[in-house]
Amino acid sequence: MPDSKQNKNTSYARESALAEEEVYGALGALMGTLEVVATDDLDPVSSAQSERLRSALGVCYGLQQQIEALLILSSSDLEERLRRGTVRIRPLVEHAVRGARRAFETVGVSLTMPPGDDWGRESTRIDSSRVDRTIRALTELLVTGVGRGGTIQAEVHKRGSLVELALLGARAELPPKAPLMPGALLMARAATRLFTLSGGAFSFDVEQLAMHISLPLAEVP
């Protein structure tokens, strides 16, 4: 009987994950359509309509991130489902962090990447798609916490067998009460699980607006 119950729970979890993936994909398709309509130069919409479309896109992005987090947390066999491959650190970080440009532009937050051309030459072995989406979502979350006129500085350091990406936020001025970051707890829990299963770690200091992501260095043959 216990085995039967466990099998039913596993089956239910997989069905739930598949349903969430379908919703995630449907949202992606909807967002693509909204983006095309909002930026169509041949048949432009009014400024008011464009603003509404941008607002709808923002809601969709937020929902997609929460679904991604739920998928990470609810998948009992996530470690086996991770599609690991070897990727370079620099393009991974640049693509993920700069992929949050919509959030930077909307809120008016400036981004500083590591200086020079020598950083991020190492490689890591991870599920690059999941990690990319998670880092992008975390960056957008941090942008919300930093607020208008603030800054985010990205730093990359090699520490033993790990490489660490630090995202350090600073507000332009300290508000009377720090703004709430919707979905922060859910995203932090999901990121902790994903990066731990990937062989690294994740930490988020809400008060200091600092995120630290560790990823394992790929073994050099």
mmCIF file with all atom_site columns, C-alpha atoms in Angstrom:
data_model
loop_
_atom_site.group_PDB
_atom_site.id
_atom_site.type_symbol
_atom_site.label_atom_id
_atom_site.label_alt_id
_atom_site.label_comp_id
_atom_site.label_asym_id
_atom_site.label_entity_id
_atom_site.label_seq_id
_atom_site.pdbx_PDB_ins_code
_atom_site.Cartn_x
_atom_site.Cartn_y
_atom_site.Cartn_z
_atom_site.occupancy
_atom_site.B_iso_or_equiv
_atom_site.pdbx_formal_charge
_atom_site.auth_seq_id
_atom_site.auth_comp_id
_atom_site.auth_asym_id
_atom_site.auth_atom_id
_atom_site.pdbx_PDB_model_num
ATOM 1   C CA . MET A 1 1   ? 0.000  0.000  0.000   1.00 0.00 ? 1   MET A CA 1
ATOM 2   C CA . PRO A 1 2   ? 2.727  2.549  0.818   1.00 0.00 ? 2   PRO A CA 1
ATOM 3   C CA . ASP A 1 3   ? 4.318  1.910  -2.588  1.00 0.00 ? 3   ASP A CA 1
ATOM 4   C CA . SER A 1 4   ? 0.962  2.425  -4.313  1.00 0.00 ? 4   SER A CA 1
ATOM 5   C CA . LYS A 1 5   ? 0.438  5.708  -2.504  1.00 0.00 ? 5   LYS A CA 1
ATOM 6   C CA . GLN A 1 6   ? 3.966  6.853  -3.331  1.00 0.00 ? 6   GLN A CA 1
ATOM 7   C CA . ASN A 1 7   ? 3.451  5.975  -6.998  1.00 0.00 ? 7   ASN A CA 1
ATOM 8   C CA . LYS A 1 8   ? 0.210  7.978  -7.052  1.00 0.00 ? 8   LYS A CA 1
ATOM 9   C CA . ASN A 1 9   ? 1.944  10.975 -5.469  1.00 0.00 ? 9   ASN A CA 1
ATOM 10  C CA . THR A 1 10  ? 4.786  10.748 -7.972  1.00 0.00 ? 10  THR A CA 1
ATOM 11  C CA . SER A 1 11  ? 2.333  10.490 -10.867 1.00 0.00 ? 11  SER A CA 1
ATOM 12  C CA . TYR A 1 12  ? 0.365  13.476 -9.574  1.00 0.00 ? 12  TYR A CA 1
ATOM 13  C CA . ALA A 1 13  ? 3.556  15.532 -9.191  1.00 0.00 ? 13  ALA A CA 1
ATOM 14  C CA . ARG A 1 14  ? 4.598  14.771 -12.765 1.00 0.00 ? 14  ARG A CA 1
ATOM 15  C CA . GLU A 1 15  ? 1.143  15.613 -14.129 1.00 0.00 ? 15  GLU A CA 1
ATOM 16  C CA . SER A 1 16  ? 1.212  18.906 -12.196 1.00 0.00 ? 16  SER A CA 1
ATOM 17  C CA . ALA A 1 17  ? 4.662  19.703 -13.565 1.00 0.00 ? 17  ALA A CA 1
ATOM 18  C CA . LEU A 1 18  ? 3.505  18.987 -17.126 1.00 0.00 ? 18  LEU A CA 1
ATOM 19  C CA . ALA A 1 19  ? 0.478  21.246 -16.642 1.00 0.00 ? 19  ALA A CA 1
ATOM 20  C CA . GLU A 1 20  ? 2.711  24.021 -15.304 1.00 0.00 ? 20  GLU A CA 1
ATOM 21  C CA . GLU A 1 21  ? 5.069  23.601 -18.271 1.00 0.00 ? 21  GLU A CA 1
ATOM 22  C CA . GLU A 1 22  ? 2.108  23.926 -20.658 1.00 0.00 ? 22  GLU A CA 1
ATOM 23  C CA . VAL A 1 23  ? 0.976  27.124 -18.934 1.00 0.00 ? 23  VAL A CA 1
ATOM 24  C CA . TYR A 1 24  ? 4.572  28.401 -19.017 1.00 0.00 ? 24  TYR A CA 1
ATOM 25  C CA . GLY A 1 25  ? 4.732  27.757 -22.767 1.00 0.00 ? 25  GLY A CA 1
ATOM 26  C CA . ALA A 1 26  ? 1.326  29.355 -23.384 1.00 0.00 ? 26  ALA A CA 1
ATOM 27  C CA . LEU A 1 27  ? 2.426  32.467 -21.502 1.00 0.00 ? 27  LEU A CA 1
ATOM 28  C CA . GLY A 1 28  ? 5.568  32.602 -23.622 1.00 0.00 ? 28  GLY A CA 1
ATOM 29  C CA . ALA A 1 29  ? 3.504  32.498 -26.801 1.00 0.00 ? 29  ALA A CA 1
ATOM 30  C CA . LEU A 1 30  ? 1.186  35.223 -25.484 1.00 0.00 ? 30  LEU A CA 1
ATOM 31  C CA . MET A 1 31  ? 4.146  37.407 -24.530 1.00 0.00 ? 31  MET A CA 1
ATOM 32  C CA . GLY A 1 32  ? 5.611  37.010 -28.009 1.00 0.00 ? 32  GLY A CA 1
ATOM 33  C CA . THR A 1 33  ? 2.350  38.165 -29.569 1.00 0.00 ? 33  THR A CA 1
ATOM 34  C CA . LEU A 1 34  ? 2.069  41.154 -27.230 1.00 0.00 ? 34  LEU A CA 1
ATOM 35  C CA . GLU A 1 35  ? 5.675  42.118 -27.977 1.00 0.00 ? 35  GLU A CA 1
ATOM 36  C CA . VAL A 1 36  ? 5.058  42.013 -31.739 1.00 0.00 ? 36  VAL A CA 1
ATOM 37  C CA . VAL A 1 37  ? 1.908  44.153 -31.452 1.00 0.00 ? 37  VAL A CA 1
ATOM 38  C CA . ALA A 1 38  ? 3.639  46.670 -29.159 1.00 0.00 ? 38  ALA A CA 1
ATOM 39  C CA . THR A 1 39  ? 6.625  47.104 -31.500 1.00 0.00 ? 39  THR A CA 1
ATOM 40  C CA . ASP A 1 40  ? 4.956  46.820 -34.921 1.00 0.00 ? 40  ASP A CA 1
ATOM 41  C CA . ASP A 1 41  ? 6.215  49.802 -36.938 1.00 0.00 ? 41  ASP A CA 1
ATOM 42  C CA . LEU A 1 42  ? 3.987  48.999 -39.928 1.00 0.00 ? 42  LEU A CA 1
ATOM 43  C CA . ASP A 1 43  ? 0.789  49.115 -37.884 1.00 0.00 ? 43  ASP A CA 1
ATOM 44  C CA . PRO A 1 44  ? 1.708  51.083 -34.732 1.00 0.00 ? 44  PRO A CA 1
ATOM 45  C CA . VAL A 1 45  ? -0.573 51.320 -31.729 1.00 0.00 ? 45  VAL A CA 1
ATOM 46  C CA . SER A 1 46  ? -1.233 54.516 -29.804 1.00 0.00 ? 46  SER A CA 1
ATOM 47  C CA . SER A 1 47  ? 1.016  55.492 -26.896 1.00 0.00 ? 47  SER A CA 1
ATOM 48  C CA . ALA A 1 48  ? -1.754 54.659 -24.413 1.00 0.00 ? 48  ALA A CA 1
ATOM 49  C CA . GLN A 1 49  ? -2.274 51.225 -25.984 1.00 0.00 ? 49  GLN A CA 1
ATOM 50  C CA . SER A 1 50  ? 1.465  50.622 -26.021 1.00 0.00 ? 50  SER A CA 1
ATOM 51  C CA . GLU A 1 51  ? 1.645  51.418 -22.303 1.00 0.00 ? 51  GLU A CA 1
ATOM 52  C CA . ARG A 1 52  ? -1.167 48.947 -21.580 1.00 0.00 ? 52  ARG A CA 1
ATOM 53  C CA . LEU A 1 53  ? 0.585  46.278 -23.614 1.00 0.00 ? 53  LEU A CA 1
ATOM 54  C CA . ARG A 1 54  ? 3.827  46.874 -21.713 1.00 0.00 ? 54  ARG A CA 1
ATOM 55  C CA . SER A 1 55  ? 1.940  46.577 -18.442 1.00 0.00 ? 55  SER A CA 1
ATOM 56  C CA . ALA A 1 56  ? 0.386  43.297 -19.595 1.00 0.00 ? 56  ALA A CA 1
ATOM 57  C CA . LEU A 1 57  ? 3.824  42.036 -20.617 1.00 0.00 ? 57  LEU A CA 1
ATOM 58  C CA . GLY A 1 58  ? 5.143  42.852 -17.154 1.00 0.00 ? 58  GLY A CA 1
ATOM 59  C CA . VAL A 1 59  ? 2.376  40.810 -15.539 1.00 0.00 ? 59  VAL A CA 1
ATOM 60  C CA . CYS A 1 60  ? 3.094  37.890 -17.888 1.00 0.00 ? 60  CYS A CA 1
ATOM 61  C CA . TYR A 1 61  ? 6.816  38.003 -17.122 1.00 0.00 ? 61  TYR A CA 1
ATOM 62  C CA . GLY A 1 62  ? 6.056  37.904 -13.403 1.00 0.00 ? 62  GLY A CA 1
ATOM 63  C CA . LEU A 1 63  ? 3.701  34.942 -13.792 1.00 0.00 ? 63  LEU A CA 1
ATOM 64  C CA . GLN A 1 64  ? 6.209  33.083 -15.935 1.00 0.00 ? 64  GLN A CA 1
ATOM 65  C CA . GLN A 1 65  ? 8.905  33.528 -13.303 1.00 0.00 ? 65  GLN A CA 1
ATOM 66  C CA . GLN A 1 66  ? 6.640  32.254 -10.540 1.00 0.00 ? 66  GLN A CA 1
ATOM 67  C CA . ILE A 1 67  ? 5.675  29.213 -12.619 1.00 0.00 ? 67  ILE A CA 1
ATOM 68  C CA . GLU A 1 68  ? 9.363  28.516 -13.274 1.00 0.00 ? 68  GLU A CA 1
ATOM 69  C CA . ALA A 1 69  ? 10.016 28.699 -9.541  1.00 0.00 ? 69  ALA A CA 1
ATOM 70  C CA . LEU A 1 70  ? 7.119  26.336 -8.803  1.00 0.00 ? 70  LEU A CA 1
ATOM 71  C CA . LEU A 1 71  ? 8.399  23.895 -11.409 1.00 0.00 ? 71  LEU A CA 1
ATOM 72  C CA . ILE A 1 72  ? 11.813 23.855 -9.738  1.00 0.00 ? 72  ILE A CA 1
ATOM 73  C CA . LEU A 1 73  ? 10.346 23.376 -6.269  1.00 0.00 ? 73  LEU A CA 1
ATOM 74  C CA . SER A 1 74  ? 7.692  20.798 -7.155  1.00 0.00 ? 74  SER A CA 1
ATOM 75  C CA . SER A 1 75  ? 9.765  18.486 -9.365  1.00 0.00 ? 75  SER A CA 1
ATOM 76  C CA . SER A 1 76  ? 10.743 15.428 -7.309  1.00 0.00 ? 76  SER A CA 1
ATOM 77  C CA . ASP A 1 77  ? 13.185 14.285 -10.000 1.00 0.00 ? 77  ASP A CA 1
ATOM 78  C CA . LEU A 1 78  ? 14.641 17.684 -10.896 1.00 0.00 ? 78  LEU A CA 1
ATOM 79  C CA . GLU A 1 79  ? 18.244 16.540 -10.492 1.00 0.00 ? 79  GLU A CA 1
ATOM 80  C CA . GLU A 1 80  ? 17.728 13.781 -13.070 1.00 0.00 ? 80  GLU A CA 1
ATOM 81  C CA . ARG A 1 81  ? 15.927 16.181 -15.437 1.00 0.00 ? 81  ARG A CA 1
ATOM 82  C CA . LEU A 1 82  ? 18.684 18.776 -15.478 1.00 0.00 ? 82  LEU A CA 1
ATOM 83  C CA . ARG A 1 83  ? 20.248 18.897 -18.943 1.00 0.00 ? 83  ARG A CA 1
ATOM 84  C CA . ARG A 1 84  ? 23.857 19.527 -18.020 1.00 0.00 ? 84  ARG A CA 1
ATOM 85  C CA . GLY A 1 85  ? 26.320 20.849 -20.535 1.00 0.00 ? 85  GLY A CA 1
ATOM 86  C CA . THR A 1 86  ? 29.615 22.729 -20.431 1.00 0.00 ? 86  THR A CA 1
ATOM 87  C CA . VAL A 1 87  ? 29.282 26.491 -20.944 1.00 0.00 ? 87  VAL A CA 1
ATOM 88  C CA . ARG A 1 88  ? 31.617 29.445 -20.524 1.00 0.00 ? 88  ARG A CA 1
ATOM 89  C CA . ILE A 1 89  ? 30.966 31.669 -17.525 1.00 0.00 ? 89  ILE A CA 1
ATOM 90  C CA . ARG A 1 90  ? 31.179 35.046 -19.253 1.00 0.00 ? 90  ARG A CA 1
ATOM 91  C CA . PRO A 1 91  ? 28.575 34.564 -22.010 1.00 0.00 ? 91  PRO A CA 1
ATOM 92  C CA . LEU A 1 92  ? 26.301 32.847 -19.488 1.00 0.00 ? 92  LEU A CA 1
ATOM 93  C CA . VAL A 1 93  ? 26.449 35.789 -17.071 1.00 0.00 ? 93  VAL A CA 1
ATOM 94  C CA . GLU A 1 94  ? 26.233 38.462 -19.763 1.00 0.00 ? 94  GLU A CA 1
ATOM 95  C CA . HIS A 1 95  ? 23.240 36.861 -21.461 1.00 0.00 ? 95  HIS A CA 1
ATOM 96  C CA . ALA A 1 96  ? 21.350 36.242 -18.215 1.00 0.00 ? 96  ALA A CA 1
ATOM 97  C CA . VAL A 1 97  ? 22.002 39.591 -16.507 1.00 0.00 ? 97  VAL A CA 1
ATOM 98  C CA . ARG A 1 98  ? 21.624 41.739 -19.595 1.00 0.00 ? 98  ARG A CA 1
ATOM 99  C CA . GLY A 1 99  ? 18.538 39.719 -20.502 1.00 0.00 ? 99  GLY A CA 1
ATOM 100 C CA . ALA A 1 100 ? 16.830 41.644 -17.717 1.00 0.00 ? 100 ALA A CA 1
ATOM 101 C CA . ARG A 1 101 ? 17.143 44.842 -19.776 1.00 0.00 ? 101 ARG A CA 1
ATOM 102 C CA . ARG A 1 102 ? 13.355 45.317 -19.823 1.00 0.00 ? 102 ARG A CA 1
ATOM 103 C CA . ALA A 1 103 ? 13.389 45.661 -16.036 1.00 0.00 ? 103 ALA A CA 1
ATOM 104 C CA . PHE A 1 104 ? 16.411 47.992 -16.101 1.00 0.00 ? 104 PHE A CA 1
ATOM 105 C CA . GLU A 1 105 ? 14.800 50.244 -18.708 1.00 0.00 ? 105 GLU A CA 1
ATOM 106 C CA . THR A 1 106 ? 11.411 50.315 -16.961 1.00 0.00 ? 106 THR A CA 1
ATOM 107 C CA . VAL A 1 107 ? 12.731 51.161 -13.509 1.00 0.00 ? 107 VAL A CA 1
ATOM 108 C CA . GLY A 1 108 ? 15.712 53.251 -14.572 1.00 0.00 ? 108 GLY A CA 1
ATOM 109 C CA . VAL A 1 109 ? 18.418 51.204 -12.858 1.00 0.00 ? 109 VAL A CA 1
ATOM 110 C CA . SER A 1 110 ? 21.970 51.210 -14.218 1.00 0.00 ? 110 SER A CA 1
ATOM 111 C CA . LEU A 1 111 ? 24.065 48.056 -14.556 1.00 0.00 ? 111 LEU A CA 1
ATOM 112 C CA . THR A 1 112 ? 27.819 47.721 -14.130 1.00 0.00 ? 112 THR A CA 1
ATOM 113 C CA . MET A 1 113 ? 29.447 44.547 -15.446 1.00 0.00 ? 113 MET A CA 1
ATOM 114 C CA . PRO A 1 114 ? 32.929 43.345 -14.426 1.00 0.00 ? 114 PRO A CA 1
ATOM 115 C CA . PRO A 1 115 ? 35.645 45.500 -16.027 1.00 0.00 ? 115 PRO A CA 1
ATOM 116 C CA . GLY A 1 116 ? 38.109 44.247 -18.623 1.00 0.00 ? 116 GLY A CA 1
ATOM 117 C CA . ASP A 1 117 ? 38.061 41.229 -20.887 1.00 0.00 ? 117 ASP A CA 1
ATOM 118 C CA . ASP A 1 118 ? 39.766 38.652 -18.679 1.00 0.00 ? 118 ASP A CA 1
ATOM 119 C CA . TRP A 1 119 ? 36.890 37.686 -16.410 1.00 0.00 ? 119 TRP A CA 1
ATOM 120 C CA . GLY A 1 120 ? 34.666 34.648 -16.812 1.00 0.00 ? 120 GLY A CA 1
ATOM 121 C CA . ARG A 1 121 ? 37.007 32.577 -18.955 1.00 0.00 ? 121 ARG A CA 1
ATOM 122 C CA . GLU A 1 122 ? 36.298 29.477 -16.879 1.00 0.00 ? 122 GLU A CA 1
ATOM 123 C CA . SER A 1 123 ? 33.592 26.969 -17.764 1.00 0.00 ? 123 SER A CA 1
ATOM 124 C CA . THR A 1 124 ? 30.834 25.368 -15.706 1.00 0.00 ? 124 THR A CA 1
ATOM 125 C CA . ARG A 1 125 ? 28.717 22.269 -16.269 1.00 0.00 ? 125 ARG A CA 1
ATOM 126 C CA . ILE A 1 126 ? 25.053 23.079 -15.693 1.00 0.00 ? 126 ILE A CA 1
ATOM 127 C CA . ASP A 1 127 ? 21.597 23.147 -17.239 1.00 0.00 ? 127 ASP A CA 1
ATOM 128 C CA . SER A 1 128 ? 22.316 26.450 -18.982 1.00 0.00 ? 128 SER A CA 1
ATOM 129 C CA . SER A 1 129 ? 18.687 27.172 -19.981 1.00 0.00 ? 129 SER A CA 1
ATOM 130 C CA . ARG A 1 130 ? 17.334 26.839 -16.437 1.00 0.00 ? 130 ARG A CA 1
ATOM 131 C CA . VAL A 1 131 ? 20.261 28.699 -14.915 1.00 0.00 ? 131 VAL A CA 1
ATOM 132 C CA . ASP A 1 132 ? 19.981 31.491 -17.487 1.00 0.00 ? 132 ASP A CA 1
ATOM 133 C CA . ARG A 1 133 ? 16.261 31.979 -16.797 1.00 0.00 ? 133 ARG A CA 1
ATOM 134 C CA . THR A 1 134 ? 16.777 31.849 -13.043 1.00 0.00 ? 134 THR A CA 1
ATOM 135 C CA . ILE A 1 135 ? 19.617 34.397 -13.005 1.00 0.00 ? 135 ILE A CA 1
ATOM 136 C CA . ARG A 1 136 ? 17.575 36.687 -15.261 1.00 0.00 ? 136 ARG A CA 1
ATOM 137 C CA . ALA A 1 137 ? 14.558 36.418 -12.946 1.00 0.00 ? 137 ALA A CA 1
ATOM 138 C CA . LEU A 1 138 ? 16.744 37.072 -9.889  1.00 0.00 ? 138 LEU A CA 1
ATOM 139 C CA . THR A 1 139 ? 18.247 40.126 -11.587 1.00 0.00 ? 139 THR A CA 1
ATOM 140 C CA . GLU A 1 140 ? 14.789 41.500 -12.369 1.00 0.00 ? 140 GLU A CA 1
ATOM 141 C CA . LEU A 1 141 ? 13.788 40.851 -8.767  1.00 0.00 ? 141 LEU A CA 1
ATOM 142 C CA . LEU A 1 142 ? 16.813 42.793 -7.534  1.00 0.00 ? 142 LEU A CA 1
ATOM 143 C CA . VAL A 1 143 ? 16.011 45.666 -9.923  1.00 0.00 ? 143 VAL A CA 1
ATOM 144 C CA . THR A 1 144 ? 12.592 45.966 -8.277  1.00 0.00 ? 144 THR A CA 1
ATOM 145 C CA . GLY A 1 145 ? 14.190 46.112 -4.830  1.00 0.00 ? 145 GLY A CA 1
ATOM 146 C CA . VAL A 1 146 ? 16.775 48.693 -5.879  1.00 0.00 ? 146 VAL A CA 1
ATOM 147 C CA . GLY A 1 147 ? 14.178 51.080 -7.295  1.00 0.00 ? 147 GLY A CA 1
ATOM 148 C CA . ARG A 1 148 ? 14.400 54.015 -9.665  1.00 0.00 ? 148 ARG A CA 1
ATOM 149 C CA . GLY A 1 149 ? 17.807 55.603 -10.088 1.00 0.00 ? 149 GLY A CA 1
ATOM 150 C CA . GLY A 1 150 ? 19.634 52.807 -8.290  1.00 0.00 ? 150 GLY A CA 1
ATOM 151 C CA . THR A 1 151 ? 22.516 50.671 -9.488  1.00 0.00 ? 151 THR A CA 1
ATOM 152 C CA . ILE A 1 152 ? 23.398 46.997 -9.720  1.00 0.00 ? 152 ILE A CA 1
ATOM 153 C CA . GLN A 1 153 ? 26.994 45.854 -9.892  1.00 0.00 ? 153 GLN A CA 1
ATOM 154 C CA . ALA A 1 154 ? 27.882 42.380 -11.153 1.00 0.00 ? 154 ALA A CA 1
ATOM 155 C CA . GLU A 1 155 ? 31.092 40.743 -9.921  1.00 0.00 ? 155 GLU A CA 1
ATOM 156 C CA . VAL A 1 156 ? 32.565 37.370 -10.869 1.00 0.00 ? 156 VAL A CA 1
ATOM 157 C CA . HIS A 1 157 ? 35.219 35.646 -8.748  1.00 0.00 ? 157 HIS A CA 1
ATOM 158 C CA . LYS A 1 158 ? 36.844 32.216 -8.793  1.00 0.00 ? 158 LYS A CA 1
ATOM 159 C CA . ARG A 1 159 ? 36.822 30.586 -5.352  1.00 0.00 ? 159 ARG A CA 1
ATOM 160 C CA . GLY A 1 160 ? 38.467 27.169 -5.285  1.00 0.00 ? 160 GLY A CA 1
ATOM 161 C CA . SER A 1 161 ? 36.382 24.733 -7.320  1.00 0.00 ? 161 SER A CA 1
ATOM 162 C CA . LEU A 1 162 ? 33.538 27.245 -7.679  1.00 0.00 ? 162 LEU A CA 1
ATOM 163 C CA . VAL A 1 163 ? 32.927 30.480 -9.538  1.00 0.00 ? 163 VAL A CA 1
ATOM 164 C CA . GLU A 1 164 ? 30.777 33.079 -7.800  1.00 0.00 ? 164 GLU A CA 1
ATOM 165 C CA . LEU A 1 165 ? 28.517 35.658 -9.380  1.00 0.00 ? 165 LEU A CA 1
ATOM 166 C CA . ALA A 1 166 ? 27.659 38.495 -7.020  1.00 0.00 ? 166 ALA A CA 1
ATOM 167 C CA . LEU A 1 167 ? 24.830 40.929 -7.825  1.00 0.00 ? 167 LEU A CA 1
ATOM 168 C CA . LEU A 1 168 ? 25.115 43.939 -5.536  1.00 0.00 ? 168 LEU A CA 1
ATOM 169 C CA . GLY A 1 169 ? 22.315 46.493 -5.505  1.00 0.00 ? 169 GLY A CA 1
ATOM 170 C CA . ALA A 1 170 ? 22.360 50.075 -4.237  1.00 0.00 ? 170 ALA A CA 1
ATOM 171 C CA . ARG A 1 171 ? 19.413 52.459 -3.997  1.00 0.00 ? 171 ARG A CA 1
ATOM 172 C CA . ALA A 1 172 ? 19.678 56.056 -5.159  1.00 0.00 ? 172 ALA A CA 1
ATOM 173 C CA . GLU A 1 173 ? 18.083 57.078 -1.881  1.00 0.00 ? 173 GLU A CA 1
ATOM 174 C CA . LEU A 1 174 ? 16.877 55.096 1.088   1.00 0.00 ? 174 LEU A CA 1
ATOM 175 C CA . PRO A 1 175 ? 13.056 55.025 1.202   1.00 0.00 ? 175 PRO A CA 1
ATOM 176 C CA . PRO A 1 176 ? 11.222 55.284 4.557   1.00 0.00 ? 176 PRO A CA 1
ATOM 177 C CA . LYS A 1 177 ? 10.349 51.618 4.146   1.00 0.00 ? 177 LYS A CA 1
ATOM 178 C CA . ALA A 1 178 ? 12.116 49.206 1.828   1.00 0.00 ? 178 ALA A CA 1
ATOM 179 C CA . PRO A 1 179 ? 9.799  48.226 -1.047  1.00 0.00 ? 179 PRO A CA 1
ATOM 180 C CA . LEU A 1 180 ? 8.489  44.679 -1.035  1.00 0.00 ? 180 LEU A CA 1
ATOM 181 C CA . MET A 1 181 ? 9.761  42.436 -3.795  1.00 0.00 ? 181 MET A CA 1
ATOM 182 C CA . PRO A 1 182 ? 6.852  40.281 -5.017  1.00 0.00 ? 182 PRO A CA 1
ATOM 183 C CA . GLY A 1 183 ? 7.843  36.640 -5.312  1.00 0.00 ? 183 GLY A CA 1
ATOM 184 C CA . ALA A 1 184 ? 11.183 37.157 -3.550  1.00 0.00 ? 184 ALA A CA 1
ATOM 185 C CA . LEU A 1 185 ? 10.773 34.268 -1.097  1.00 0.00 ? 185 LEU A CA 1
ATOM 186 C CA . LEU A 1 186 ? 9.518  31.876 -3.767  1.00 0.00 ? 186 LEU A CA 1
ATOM 187 C CA . MET A 1 187 ? 12.334 32.755 -6.170  1.00 0.00 ? 187 MET A CA 1
ATOM 188 C CA . ALA A 1 188 ? 14.960 32.510 -3.417  1.00 0.00 ? 188 ALA A CA 1
ATOM 189 C CA . ARG A 1 189 ? 13.766 29.034 -2.434  1.00 0.00 ? 189 ARG A CA 1
ATOM 190 C CA . ALA A 1 190 ? 13.709 27.878 -6.054  1.00 0.00 ? 190 ALA A CA 1
ATOM 191 C CA . ALA A 1 191 ? 17.156 29.338 -6.756  1.00 0.00 ? 191 ALA A CA 1
ATOM 192 C CA . THR A 1 192 ? 18.585 27.688 -3.634  1.00 0.00 ? 192 THR A CA 1
ATOM 193 C CA . ARG A 1 193 ? 17.326 24.282 -4.785  1.00 0.00 ? 193 ARG A CA 1
ATOM 194 C CA . LEU A 1 194 ? 18.446 24.697 -8.400  1.00 0.00 ? 194 LEU A CA 1
ATOM 195 C CA . PHE A 1 195 ? 21.966 25.896 -7.632  1.00 0.00 ? 195 PHE A CA 1
ATOM 196 C CA . THR A 1 196 ? 22.447 23.345 -4.846  1.00 0.00 ? 196 THR A CA 1
ATOM 197 C CA . LEU A 1 197 ? 21.456 20.483 -7.182  1.00 0.00 ? 197 LEU A CA 1
ATOM 198 C CA . SER A 1 198 ? 23.795 22.017 -9.771  1.00 0.00 ? 198 SER A CA 1
ATOM 199 C CA . GLY A 1 199 ? 26.715 21.664 -7.357  1.00 0.00 ? 199 GLY A CA 1
ATOM 200 C CA . GLY A 1 200 ? 26.803 25.285 -6.216  1.00 0.00 ? 200 GLY A CA 1
ATOM 201 C CA . ALA A 1 201 ? 24.911 27.506 -3.794  1.00 0.00 ? 201 ALA A CA 1
ATOM 202 C CA . PHE A 1 202 ? 22.717 30.612 -3.548  1.00 0.00 ? 202 PHE A CA 1
ATOM 203 C CA . SER A 1 203 ? 22.206 33.291 -0.920  1.00 0.00 ? 203 SER A CA 1
ATOM 204 C CA . PHE A 1 204 ? 20.161 36.493 -0.868  1.00 0.00 ? 204 PHE A CA 1
ATOM 205 C CA . ASP A 1 205 ? 20.534 39.277 1.673   1.00 0.00 ? 205 ASP A CA 1
ATOM 206 C CA . VAL A 1 206 ? 17.309 41.280 1.359   1.00 0.00 ? 206 VAL A CA 1
ATOM 207 C CA . GLU A 1 207 ? 18.480 44.113 3.612   1.00 0.00 ? 207 GLU A CA 1
ATOM 208 C CA . GLN A 1 208 ? 21.794 44.571 1.788   1.00 0.00 ? 208 GLN A CA 1
ATOM 209 C CA . LEU A 1 209 ? 20.280 43.857 -1.660  1.00 0.00 ? 209 LEU A CA 1
ATOM 210 C CA . ALA A 1 210 ? 23.046 41.340 -2.357  1.00 0.00 ? 210 ALA A CA 1
ATOM 211 C CA . MET A 1 211 ? 22.771 38.032 -4.195  1.00 0.00 ? 211 MET A CA 1
ATOM 212 C CA . HIS A 1 212 ? 25.553 35.450 -4.399  1.00 0.00 ? 212 HIS A CA 1
ATOM 213 C CA . ILE A 1 213 ? 25.377 32.572 -6.883  1.00 0.00 ? 213 ILE A CA 1
ATOM 214 C CA . SER A 1 214 ? 28.011 29.831 -6.894  1.00 0.00 ? 214 SER A CA 1
ATOM 215 C CA . LEU A 1 215 ? 28.457 27.389 -9.778  1.00 0.00 ? 215 LEU A CA 1
ATOM 216 C CA . PRO A 1 216 ? 30.875 24.444 -10.063 1.00 0.00 ? 216 PRO A CA 1
ATOM 217 C CA . LEU A 1 217 ? 33.851 24.807 -12.359 1.00 0.00 ? 217 LEU A CA 1
ATOM 218 C CA . ALA A 1 218 ? 33.942 22.218 -15.115 1.00 0.00 ? 218 ALA A CA 1
ATOM 219 C CA . GLU A 1 219 ? 36.799 19.760 -14.876 1.00 0.00 ? 219 GLU A CA 1
ATOM 220 C CA . VAL A 1 220 ? 39.528 20.413 -17.435 1.00 0.00 ? 220 VAL A CA 1
ATOM 221 C CA . PRO A 1 221 ? 40.493 17.184 -19.242 1.00 0.00 ? 221 PRO A CA 1
#
